[in-house]
Coordinates of C-alpha atoms in Angstrom, one line a residue:
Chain A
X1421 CA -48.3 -6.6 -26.1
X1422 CA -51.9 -7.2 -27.1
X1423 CA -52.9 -11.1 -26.2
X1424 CA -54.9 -11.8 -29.2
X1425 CA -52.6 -12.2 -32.0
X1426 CA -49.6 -9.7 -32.5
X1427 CA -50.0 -6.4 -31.9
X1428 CA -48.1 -3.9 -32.9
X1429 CA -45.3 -2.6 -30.3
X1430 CA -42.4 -0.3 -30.9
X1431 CA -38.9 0.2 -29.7
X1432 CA -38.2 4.5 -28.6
X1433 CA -34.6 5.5 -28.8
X1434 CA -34.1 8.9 -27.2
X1435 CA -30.6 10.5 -29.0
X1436 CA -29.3 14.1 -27.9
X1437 CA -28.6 16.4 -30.2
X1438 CA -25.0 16.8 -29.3
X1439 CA -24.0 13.3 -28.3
X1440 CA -20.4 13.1 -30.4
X1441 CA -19.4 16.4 -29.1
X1442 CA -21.1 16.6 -25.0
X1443 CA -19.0 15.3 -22.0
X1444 CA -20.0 12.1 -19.7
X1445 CA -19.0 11.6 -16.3
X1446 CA -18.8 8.4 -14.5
X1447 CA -21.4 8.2 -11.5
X1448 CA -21.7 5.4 -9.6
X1449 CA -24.9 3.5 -9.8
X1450 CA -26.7 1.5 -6.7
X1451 CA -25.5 -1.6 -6.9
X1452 CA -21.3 -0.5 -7.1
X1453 CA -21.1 -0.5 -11.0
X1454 CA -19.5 2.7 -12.8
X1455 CA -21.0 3.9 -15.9
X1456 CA -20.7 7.1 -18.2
X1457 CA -23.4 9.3 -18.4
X1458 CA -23.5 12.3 -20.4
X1459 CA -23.0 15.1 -18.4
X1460 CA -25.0 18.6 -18.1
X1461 CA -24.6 21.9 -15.8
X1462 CA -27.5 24.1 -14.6
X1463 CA -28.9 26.1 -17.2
X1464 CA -28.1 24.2 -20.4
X1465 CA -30.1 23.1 -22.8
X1466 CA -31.1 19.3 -23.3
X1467 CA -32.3 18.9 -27.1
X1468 CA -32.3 15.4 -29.4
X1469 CA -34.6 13.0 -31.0
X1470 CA -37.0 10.7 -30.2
X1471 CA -37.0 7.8 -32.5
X1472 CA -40.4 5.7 -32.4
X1473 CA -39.5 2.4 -34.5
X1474 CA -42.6 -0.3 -35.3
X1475 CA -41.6 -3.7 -34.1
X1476 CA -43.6 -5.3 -36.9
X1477 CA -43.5 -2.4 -40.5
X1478 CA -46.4 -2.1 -42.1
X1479 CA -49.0 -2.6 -39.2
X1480 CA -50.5 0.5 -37.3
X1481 CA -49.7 1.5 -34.0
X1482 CA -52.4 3.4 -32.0
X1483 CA -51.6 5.7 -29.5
X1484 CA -53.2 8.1 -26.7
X1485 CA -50.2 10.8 -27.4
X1486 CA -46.5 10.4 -27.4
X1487 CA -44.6 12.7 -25.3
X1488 CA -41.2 13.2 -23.7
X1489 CA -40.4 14.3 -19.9
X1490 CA -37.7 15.8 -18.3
X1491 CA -37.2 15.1 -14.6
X1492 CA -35.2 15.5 -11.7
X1493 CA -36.0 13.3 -8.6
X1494 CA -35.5 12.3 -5.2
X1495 CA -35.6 8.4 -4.5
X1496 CA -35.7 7.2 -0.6
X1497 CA -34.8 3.9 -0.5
X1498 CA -36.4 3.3 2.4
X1499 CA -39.9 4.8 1.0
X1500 CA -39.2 3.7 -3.1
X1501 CA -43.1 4.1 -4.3
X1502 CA -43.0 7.9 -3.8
X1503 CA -40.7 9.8 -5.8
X1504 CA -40.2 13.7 -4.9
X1505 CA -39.6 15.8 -8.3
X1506 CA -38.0 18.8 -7.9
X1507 CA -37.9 19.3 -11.7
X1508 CA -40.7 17.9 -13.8
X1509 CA -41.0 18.9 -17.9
X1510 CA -43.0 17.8 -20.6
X1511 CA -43.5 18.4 -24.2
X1512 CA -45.9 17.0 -26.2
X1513 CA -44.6 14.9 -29.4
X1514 CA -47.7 13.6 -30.9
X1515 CA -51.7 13.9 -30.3
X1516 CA -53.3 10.8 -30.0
X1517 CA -53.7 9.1 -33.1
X1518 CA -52.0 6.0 -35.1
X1519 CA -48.6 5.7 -36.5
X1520 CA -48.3 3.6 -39.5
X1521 CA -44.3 3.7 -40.0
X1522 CA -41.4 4.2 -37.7
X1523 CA -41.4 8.0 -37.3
X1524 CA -38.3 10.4 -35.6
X1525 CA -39.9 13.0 -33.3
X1526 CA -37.7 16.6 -32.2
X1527 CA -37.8 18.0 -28.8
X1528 CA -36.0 21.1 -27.0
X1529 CA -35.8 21.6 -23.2
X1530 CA -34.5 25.1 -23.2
X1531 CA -32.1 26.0 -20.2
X1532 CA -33.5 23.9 -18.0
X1533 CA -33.1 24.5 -14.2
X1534 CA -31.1 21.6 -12.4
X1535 CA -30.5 23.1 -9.0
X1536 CA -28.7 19.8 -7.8
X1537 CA -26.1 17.9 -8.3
X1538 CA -26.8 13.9 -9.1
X1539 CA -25.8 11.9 -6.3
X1540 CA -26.6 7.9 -5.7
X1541 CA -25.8 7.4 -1.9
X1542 CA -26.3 4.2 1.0
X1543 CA -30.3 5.4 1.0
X1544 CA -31.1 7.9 -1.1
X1545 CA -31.0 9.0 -4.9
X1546 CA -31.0 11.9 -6.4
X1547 CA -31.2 11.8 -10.6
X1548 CA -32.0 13.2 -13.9
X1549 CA -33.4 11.4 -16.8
X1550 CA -35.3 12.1 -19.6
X1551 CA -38.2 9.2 -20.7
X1552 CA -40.0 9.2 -23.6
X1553 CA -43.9 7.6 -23.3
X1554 CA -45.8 6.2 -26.3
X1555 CA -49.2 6.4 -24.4
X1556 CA -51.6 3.2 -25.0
X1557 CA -54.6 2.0 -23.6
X1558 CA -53.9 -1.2 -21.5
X1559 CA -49.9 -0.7 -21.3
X1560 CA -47.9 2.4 -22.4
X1561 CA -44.3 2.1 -24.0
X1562 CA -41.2 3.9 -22.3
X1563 CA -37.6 4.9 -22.5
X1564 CA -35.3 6.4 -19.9
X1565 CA -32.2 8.0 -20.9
X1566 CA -30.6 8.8 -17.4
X1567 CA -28.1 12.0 -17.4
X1568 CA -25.9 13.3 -14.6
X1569 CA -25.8 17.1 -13.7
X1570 CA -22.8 18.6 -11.8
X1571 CA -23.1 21.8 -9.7
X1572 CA -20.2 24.0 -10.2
X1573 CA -18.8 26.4 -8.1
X1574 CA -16.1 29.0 -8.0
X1575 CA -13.4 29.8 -5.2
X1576 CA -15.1 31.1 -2.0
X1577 CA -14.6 34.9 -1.3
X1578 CA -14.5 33.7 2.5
X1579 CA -12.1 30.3 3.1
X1580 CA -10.8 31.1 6.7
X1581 CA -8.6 28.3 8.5
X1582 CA -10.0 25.7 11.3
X1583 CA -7.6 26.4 14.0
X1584 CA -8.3 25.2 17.4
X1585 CA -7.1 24.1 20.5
X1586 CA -8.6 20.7 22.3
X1587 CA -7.7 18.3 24.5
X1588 CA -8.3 16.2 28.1
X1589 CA -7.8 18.2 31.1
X1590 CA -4.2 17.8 32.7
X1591 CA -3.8 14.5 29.9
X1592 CA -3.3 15.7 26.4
X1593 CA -3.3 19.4 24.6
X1594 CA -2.7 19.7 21.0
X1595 CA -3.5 22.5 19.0
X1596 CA -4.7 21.1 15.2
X1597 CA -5.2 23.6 12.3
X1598 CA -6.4 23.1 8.6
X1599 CA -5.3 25.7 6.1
X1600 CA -9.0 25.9 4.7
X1601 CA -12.3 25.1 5.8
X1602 CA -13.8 24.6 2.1
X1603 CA -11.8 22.4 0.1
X1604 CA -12.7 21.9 -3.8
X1605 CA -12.7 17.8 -4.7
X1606 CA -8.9 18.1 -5.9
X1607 CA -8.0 20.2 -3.3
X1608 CA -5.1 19.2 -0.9
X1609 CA -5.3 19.4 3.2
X1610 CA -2.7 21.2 4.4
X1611 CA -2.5 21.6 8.1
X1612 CA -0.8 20.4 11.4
X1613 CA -0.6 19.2 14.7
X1614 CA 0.8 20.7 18.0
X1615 CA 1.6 19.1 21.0
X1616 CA 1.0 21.4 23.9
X1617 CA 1.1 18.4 26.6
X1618 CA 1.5 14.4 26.4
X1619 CA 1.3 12.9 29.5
X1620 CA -1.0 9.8 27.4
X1621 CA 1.9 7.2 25.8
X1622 CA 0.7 8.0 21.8
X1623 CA 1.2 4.8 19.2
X1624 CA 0.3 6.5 16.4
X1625 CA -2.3 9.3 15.1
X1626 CA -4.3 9.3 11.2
X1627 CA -6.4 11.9 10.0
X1628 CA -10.0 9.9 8.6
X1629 CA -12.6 11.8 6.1
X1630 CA -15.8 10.9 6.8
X1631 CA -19.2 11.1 4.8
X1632 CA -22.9 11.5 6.5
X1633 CA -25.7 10.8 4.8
X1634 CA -28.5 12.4 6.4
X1635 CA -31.7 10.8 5.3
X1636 CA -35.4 12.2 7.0
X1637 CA -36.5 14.7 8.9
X1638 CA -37.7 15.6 12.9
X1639 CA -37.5 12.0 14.7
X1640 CA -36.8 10.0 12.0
X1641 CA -33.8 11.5 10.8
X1642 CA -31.3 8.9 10.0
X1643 CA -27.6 9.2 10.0
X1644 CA -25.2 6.9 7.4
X1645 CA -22.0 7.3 7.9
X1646 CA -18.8 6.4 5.8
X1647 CA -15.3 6.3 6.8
X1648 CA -13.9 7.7 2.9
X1649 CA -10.5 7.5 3.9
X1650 CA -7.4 6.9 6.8
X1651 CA -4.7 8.0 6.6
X1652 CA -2.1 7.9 8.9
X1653 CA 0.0 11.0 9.9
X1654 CA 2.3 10.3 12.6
X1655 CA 3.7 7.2 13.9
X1656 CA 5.4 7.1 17.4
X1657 CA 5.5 9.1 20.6
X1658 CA 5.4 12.6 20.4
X1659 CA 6.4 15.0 23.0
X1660 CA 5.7 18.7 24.2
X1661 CA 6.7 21.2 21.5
X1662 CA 6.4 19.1 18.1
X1663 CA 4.7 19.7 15.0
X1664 CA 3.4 17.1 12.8
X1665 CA 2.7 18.4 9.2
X1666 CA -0.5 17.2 7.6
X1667 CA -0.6 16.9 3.8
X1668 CA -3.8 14.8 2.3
X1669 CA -4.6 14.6 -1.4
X1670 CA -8.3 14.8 -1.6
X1671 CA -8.4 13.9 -5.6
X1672 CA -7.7 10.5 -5.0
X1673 CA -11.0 9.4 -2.7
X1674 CA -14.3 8.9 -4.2
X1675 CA -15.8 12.6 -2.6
X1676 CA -18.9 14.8 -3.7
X1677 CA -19.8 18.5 -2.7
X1678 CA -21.1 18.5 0.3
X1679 CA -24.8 18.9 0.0
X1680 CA -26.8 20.8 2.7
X1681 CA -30.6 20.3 3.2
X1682 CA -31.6 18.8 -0.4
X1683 CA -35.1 20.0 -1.3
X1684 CA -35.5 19.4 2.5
X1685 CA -34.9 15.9 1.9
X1686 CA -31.3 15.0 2.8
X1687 CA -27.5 16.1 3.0
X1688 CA -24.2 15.0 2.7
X1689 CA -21.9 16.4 4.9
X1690 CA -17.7 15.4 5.4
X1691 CA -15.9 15.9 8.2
X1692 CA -12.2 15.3 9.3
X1693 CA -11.7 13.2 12.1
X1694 CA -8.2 13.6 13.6
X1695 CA -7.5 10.2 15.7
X1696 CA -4.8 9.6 18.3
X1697 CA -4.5 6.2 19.0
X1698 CA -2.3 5.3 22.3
X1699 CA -0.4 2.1 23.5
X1700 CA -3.2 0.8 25.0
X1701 CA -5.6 0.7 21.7
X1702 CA -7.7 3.7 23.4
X1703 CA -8.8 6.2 20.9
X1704 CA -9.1 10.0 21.0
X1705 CA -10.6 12.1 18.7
X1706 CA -12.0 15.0 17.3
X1707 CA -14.3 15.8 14.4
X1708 CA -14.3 18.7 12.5
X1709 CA -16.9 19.9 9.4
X1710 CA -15.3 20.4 6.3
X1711 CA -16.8 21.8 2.9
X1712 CA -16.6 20.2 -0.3
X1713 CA -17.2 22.0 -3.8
X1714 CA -16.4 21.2 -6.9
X1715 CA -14.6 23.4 -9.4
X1716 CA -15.3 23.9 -12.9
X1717 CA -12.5 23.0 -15.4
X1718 CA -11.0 26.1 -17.3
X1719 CA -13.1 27.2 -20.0
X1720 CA -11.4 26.2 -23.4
X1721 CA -12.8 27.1 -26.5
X1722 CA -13.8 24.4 -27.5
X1723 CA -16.2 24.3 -24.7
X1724 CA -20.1 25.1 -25.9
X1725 CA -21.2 28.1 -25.5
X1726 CA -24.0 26.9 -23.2
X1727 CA -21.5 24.9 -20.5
X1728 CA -19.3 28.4 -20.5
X1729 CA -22.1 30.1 -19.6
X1730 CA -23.1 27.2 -16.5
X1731 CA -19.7 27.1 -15.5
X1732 CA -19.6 30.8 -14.5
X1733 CA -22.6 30.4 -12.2
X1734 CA -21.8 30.6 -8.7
X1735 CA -23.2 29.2 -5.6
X1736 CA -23.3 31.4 -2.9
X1737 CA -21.4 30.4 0.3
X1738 CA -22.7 31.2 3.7
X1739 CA -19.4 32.2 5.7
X1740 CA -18.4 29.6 8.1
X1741 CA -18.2 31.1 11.8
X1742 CA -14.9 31.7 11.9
X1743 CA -12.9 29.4 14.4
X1744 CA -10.4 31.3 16.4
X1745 CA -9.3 29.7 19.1
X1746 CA -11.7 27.8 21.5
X1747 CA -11.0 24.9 24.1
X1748 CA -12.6 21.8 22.9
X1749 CA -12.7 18.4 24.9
X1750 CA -12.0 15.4 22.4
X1751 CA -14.4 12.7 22.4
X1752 CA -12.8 9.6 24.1
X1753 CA -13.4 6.0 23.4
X1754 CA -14.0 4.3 27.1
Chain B
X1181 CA -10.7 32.3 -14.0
X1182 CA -7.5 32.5 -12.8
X1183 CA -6.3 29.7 -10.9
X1184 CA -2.7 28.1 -9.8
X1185 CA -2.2 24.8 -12.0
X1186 CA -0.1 23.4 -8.9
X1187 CA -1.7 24.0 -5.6
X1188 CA 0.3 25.3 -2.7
X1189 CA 1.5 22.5 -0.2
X1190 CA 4.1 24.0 1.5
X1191 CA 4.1 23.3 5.1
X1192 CA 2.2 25.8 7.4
X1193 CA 4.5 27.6 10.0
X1194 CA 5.3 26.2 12.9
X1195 CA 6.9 27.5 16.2
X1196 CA 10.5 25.6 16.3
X1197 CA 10.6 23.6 19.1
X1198 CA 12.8 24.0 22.7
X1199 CA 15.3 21.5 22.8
X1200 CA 14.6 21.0 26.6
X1201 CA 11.2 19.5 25.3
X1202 CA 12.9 18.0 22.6
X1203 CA 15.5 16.0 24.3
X1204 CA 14.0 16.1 27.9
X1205 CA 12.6 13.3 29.7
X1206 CA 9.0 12.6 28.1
X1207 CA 6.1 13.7 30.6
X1208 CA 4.2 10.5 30.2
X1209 CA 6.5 7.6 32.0
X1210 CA 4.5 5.3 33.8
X1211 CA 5.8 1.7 34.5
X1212 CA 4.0 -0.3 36.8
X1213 CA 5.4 -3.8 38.0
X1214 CA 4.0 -6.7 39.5
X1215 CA 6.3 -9.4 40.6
X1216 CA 7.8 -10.9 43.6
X1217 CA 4.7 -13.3 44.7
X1218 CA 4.9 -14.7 47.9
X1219 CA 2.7 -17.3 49.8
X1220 CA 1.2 -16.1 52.6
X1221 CA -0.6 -18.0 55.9
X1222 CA -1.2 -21.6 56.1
X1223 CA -3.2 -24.7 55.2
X1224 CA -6.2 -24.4 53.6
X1225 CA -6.3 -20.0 54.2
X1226 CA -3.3 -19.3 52.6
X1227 CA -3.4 -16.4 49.4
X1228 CA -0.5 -15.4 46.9
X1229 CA 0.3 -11.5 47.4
X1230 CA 2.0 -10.0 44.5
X1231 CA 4.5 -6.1 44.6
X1232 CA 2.8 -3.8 42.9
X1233 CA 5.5 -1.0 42.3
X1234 CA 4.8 2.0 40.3
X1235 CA 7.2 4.6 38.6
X1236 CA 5.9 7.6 37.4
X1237 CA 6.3 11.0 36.5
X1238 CA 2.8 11.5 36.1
X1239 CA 1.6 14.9 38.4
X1240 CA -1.5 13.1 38.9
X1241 CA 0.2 10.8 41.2
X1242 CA 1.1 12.0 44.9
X1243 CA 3.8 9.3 45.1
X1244 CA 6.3 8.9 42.0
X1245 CA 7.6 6.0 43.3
X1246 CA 5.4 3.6 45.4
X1247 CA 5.4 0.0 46.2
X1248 CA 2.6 -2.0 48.1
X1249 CA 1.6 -5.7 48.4
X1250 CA -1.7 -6.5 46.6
X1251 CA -3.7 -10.2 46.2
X1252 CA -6.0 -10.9 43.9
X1253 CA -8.8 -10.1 45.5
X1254 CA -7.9 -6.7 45.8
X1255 CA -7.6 -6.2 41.9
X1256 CA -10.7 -7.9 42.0
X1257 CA -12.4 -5.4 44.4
X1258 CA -10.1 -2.3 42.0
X1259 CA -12.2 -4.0 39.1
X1260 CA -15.8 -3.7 40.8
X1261 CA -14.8 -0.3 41.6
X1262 CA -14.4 1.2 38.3
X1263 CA -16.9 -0.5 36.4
X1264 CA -19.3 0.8 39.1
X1265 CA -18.3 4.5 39.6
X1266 CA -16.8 5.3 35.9
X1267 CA -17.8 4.8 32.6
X1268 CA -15.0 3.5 31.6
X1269 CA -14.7 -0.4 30.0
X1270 CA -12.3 -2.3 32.2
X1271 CA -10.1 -4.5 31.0
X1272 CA -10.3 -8.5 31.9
X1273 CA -8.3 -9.9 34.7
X1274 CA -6.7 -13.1 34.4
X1275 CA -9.0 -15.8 35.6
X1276 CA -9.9 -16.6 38.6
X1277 CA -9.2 -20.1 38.3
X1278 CA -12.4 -21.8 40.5
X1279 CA -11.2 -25.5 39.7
X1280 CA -7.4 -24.9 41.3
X1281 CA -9.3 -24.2 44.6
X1282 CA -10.8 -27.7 44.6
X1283 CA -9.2 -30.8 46.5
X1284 CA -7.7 -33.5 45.1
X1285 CA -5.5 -31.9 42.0
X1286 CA -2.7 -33.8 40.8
X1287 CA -0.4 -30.3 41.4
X1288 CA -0.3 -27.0 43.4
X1289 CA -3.5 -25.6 42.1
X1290 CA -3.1 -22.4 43.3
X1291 CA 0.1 -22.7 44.4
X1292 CA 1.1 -24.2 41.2
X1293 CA 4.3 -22.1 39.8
X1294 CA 3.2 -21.3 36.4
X1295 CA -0.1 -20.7 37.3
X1296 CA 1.1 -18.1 39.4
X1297 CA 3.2 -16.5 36.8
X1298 CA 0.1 -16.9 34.3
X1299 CA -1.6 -14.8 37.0
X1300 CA 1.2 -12.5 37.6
X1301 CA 1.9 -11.6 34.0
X1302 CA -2.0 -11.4 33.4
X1303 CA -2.3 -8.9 36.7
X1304 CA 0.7 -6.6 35.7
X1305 CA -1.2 -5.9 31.8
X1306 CA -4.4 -5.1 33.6
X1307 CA -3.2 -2.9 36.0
X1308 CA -0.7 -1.3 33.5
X1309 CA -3.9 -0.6 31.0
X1310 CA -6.1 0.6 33.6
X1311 CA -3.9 3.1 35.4
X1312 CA -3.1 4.8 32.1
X1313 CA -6.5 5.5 31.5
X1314 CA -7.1 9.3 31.7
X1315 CA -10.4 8.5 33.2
X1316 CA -9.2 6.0 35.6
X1317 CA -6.5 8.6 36.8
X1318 CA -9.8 10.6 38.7
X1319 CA -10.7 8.1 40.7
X1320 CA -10.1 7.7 44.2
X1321 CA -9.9 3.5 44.3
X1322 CA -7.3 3.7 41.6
X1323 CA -4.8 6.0 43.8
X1324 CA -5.5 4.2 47.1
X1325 CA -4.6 0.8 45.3
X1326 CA -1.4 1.9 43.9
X1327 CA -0.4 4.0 46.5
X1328 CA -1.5 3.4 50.0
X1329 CA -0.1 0.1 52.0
X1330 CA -4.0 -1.1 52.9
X1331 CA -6.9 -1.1 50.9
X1332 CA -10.2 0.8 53.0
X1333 CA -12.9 -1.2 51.6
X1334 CA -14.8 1.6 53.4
X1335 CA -13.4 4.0 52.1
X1336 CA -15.8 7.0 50.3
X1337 CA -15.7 6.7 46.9
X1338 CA -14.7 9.7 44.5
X1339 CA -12.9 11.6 42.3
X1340 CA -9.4 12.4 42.8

């Protein structure tokens, strides 16, 4: 706002194109809160309006150009002044010049690339917005309308089972298997657990999913981790010879896909962490890498045309060695 | 896209189990007790010595039945042990209770009763914690305090 008597300011709204008909998703913002955003795949469109409105009508606005971005960036919290954009789009709205009423400008970002999905984490952010700039000499005027992008993918051609055998020499052998080592985000864990040898007095045992966040890169890589869930399979002794059935509903935890190496900048990994827990409150356990994708929803007809088409694009899966059977020593809590 | 609506959860095959194993005796018993204390020497040298017996079925264990008489002192030197050879976090023994040595107490100090079942009870959880530690197990102090009748405080350390 100038300083010397009022000068003229304006108010941008940025409106898509489809807003009654489009999707939003809840996403979880940095300081806990849930809002909807409205939700777009890789390769779709992102078309609307830019509505410039004149604070005071009837006085001039000048400009140096009006124009609206499209961007996709990666926030450290720990480094906040430089943002990494992965995705970075402008079009032009308006030359500079002067506006003397409230004026409605068009844009069109066709099938724009968003090779990630939006994630807000413990110290990093990953996002999507469009902002709309009314350039101006001493202080330019700006909107943000902030979109979330899901990355879809379909079931894995490879999905081979975690099966393996671990345990303390002479103290405690189980065998543990998962049915699957790529889960989808409403997926279910079927597996189980057998006891081979329990000479350890066992109080109870819980399967926990945990999240990494891996943040940085050669020495100052940093680790985050989240306990998502317990959950607790088996309580009492077991002895030689029994199986405990494991069956955990994944749809009801707060999970993402996992996210490997993002633009080189971080990844989100989940494991399984099967935990025997014995008399004496010592705790065995053994972590296992699991991988998280999310599936699209069947395509109804009603669907756009564009989101069809995203939903059908597949993200490749590097085939997870497979496990066979290997001897493992837990990790144990002295 | 052709996808179940349910997803599968049926239970994954398992082999059925013996009923030997089932309805055997469990291969982790382990009961160690500490009781019977018994004042030992006179005057101002005399010490409380405390059974340790141990029950077990445990093949780590030469002896599945052993009984020896222990004072503090030797849990004490059991303690040092461990914490110096292993990396394991010992567990606390009962205090050791400085103040009952001095004169002029208006009961038994040491000798007091329930100070010495304070101290029993207290001895009995640390030893039962510590010997069913799989770490613990290795070590050569741990077997030679349950099992043999003296304590060798010159004995080599090492693993079992």
């Amino acid at each position: 706002m100038s300083f010397f008597g009022f000068g003229q300011s304006a108010d941008i709204d940025i409106v898509l194109n489809d807003a009654e008909t489009r999707k939003k998703a809840e996403h979880r913002s940095e300081d806990g809160r849930k809002d909807k955003y409205f939700l777009f795949y890789d390769g779709e469109t992102v078309s609307g309006k830019v509505n410039v409105t004149l604070k005071y009508p009837g006085k001039r606005l000048e400009h140096n150009g009006i124009k609206i971005e499209f961007i996709g960036q990666i926030e450290m919290y720990y480094d906040r002044g430089n943002h990494h954009e992965f995705v970075s789009l402008v079009k032009d709205l308006a030359r500079p010049g002067e506006l003397t009423q409230s004026q409605t400008f068009d844009f069109e970002f066709t099938h724009v690339e968003k090779p990630y999905e939006s994630y807000t984490g413990q110290n990093v952010k990953l996002r999507y917005f469009l902002r709309a700039t009314v350039g101006r000499r001493l202080n330019d005027i700006s909107k943000e309308l902030d979109l979330v992008v899901h990355t879809l993918s379909t079931y894995p051609e490879l999905n081979s089972s975690i099966k393996m055998e671990v345990g303390i020499e002479d103290c405690l052998h189980i065998e543990f298997e998962y049915n699957k080592s790529k889960y989808h985000l409403k997926d279910v864990i079927v597996g189980k657990i057998y006891f081979l040898l329990v000479r350890i007095k066992i109080k109870h045992m819980e399967i926990d999913i945990i999240k990494r966040e891996t943040t940085g890169t050669g020495p100052n890589v940093y680790h985050e981790n989240d306990t998502i869930a317990k959950y607790e399979i088996m309580d009492g002794a077991p002895v030689r010879g029994e199986s405990i059935p494991i069956r955990l509903f994944l749809a009801g935890y707060e999970l993402t896909p996992t996210m490997r190496d993002i633009n080189k900048k971080f990844s989100v990994r989940y494991y399984l962490n099967l935990v025997l827990i014995d008399e004496e409150e010592r705790r065995y356990f053994k972590q296992q890498e699991i991988t998280l994708w999310r599936k699209g929803d069947i395509v109804r007809k009603s669907m756009s045309h564009q989101a069809a088409i995203a939903s059908q694009r597949f993200e490749g899966f590097s085939a997870m060695p497979s496990a066979g059977k290997k001897r493992f020593y837990f990790h144990f809590e002295t | 896209m052709s996808d179940p609506v349910v997803a599968d959860t049926r239970r994954l095959n398992s082999k059925p189990q013996d009923l030997t194993d089932a309805y055997g005796p469990p291969s982790n018993f382990l009961e160690i007790d500490v009781y019977d204390p018994q004042i030992v020497g006179v005057g101002r040298g005399r010490y409380t010595t405390y059974e340790v017996r141990m029950r077990t079925n445990l093949p780590i264990f030469k002896l599945k039945d052993s009984c020896v008489r222990r004072r503090y002192s030797d849990f004490e030197w059991l303690k040092n042990e461990l914490e110096r050879d292993s990396k394991i976090v010992v567990p606390p023994l009962p205090g050791k209770a400085l103040k009952r040595q001095l004169p002029f107490r208006s009961d038994e100090g040491l000798f007091d009763e329930s100070f010495i079942e304070e101290r029993r009870s207290g001895l009995e959880q640390f030893i039962n914690r510590i010997a069913g530690h799989p770490l613990a197990q290795n070590e050569r102090c741990l077997h030679m305090f349950l099992q043999e009748e003296t304590i060798d405080r010159n004995y080599i350390p090492g693993k079992v």
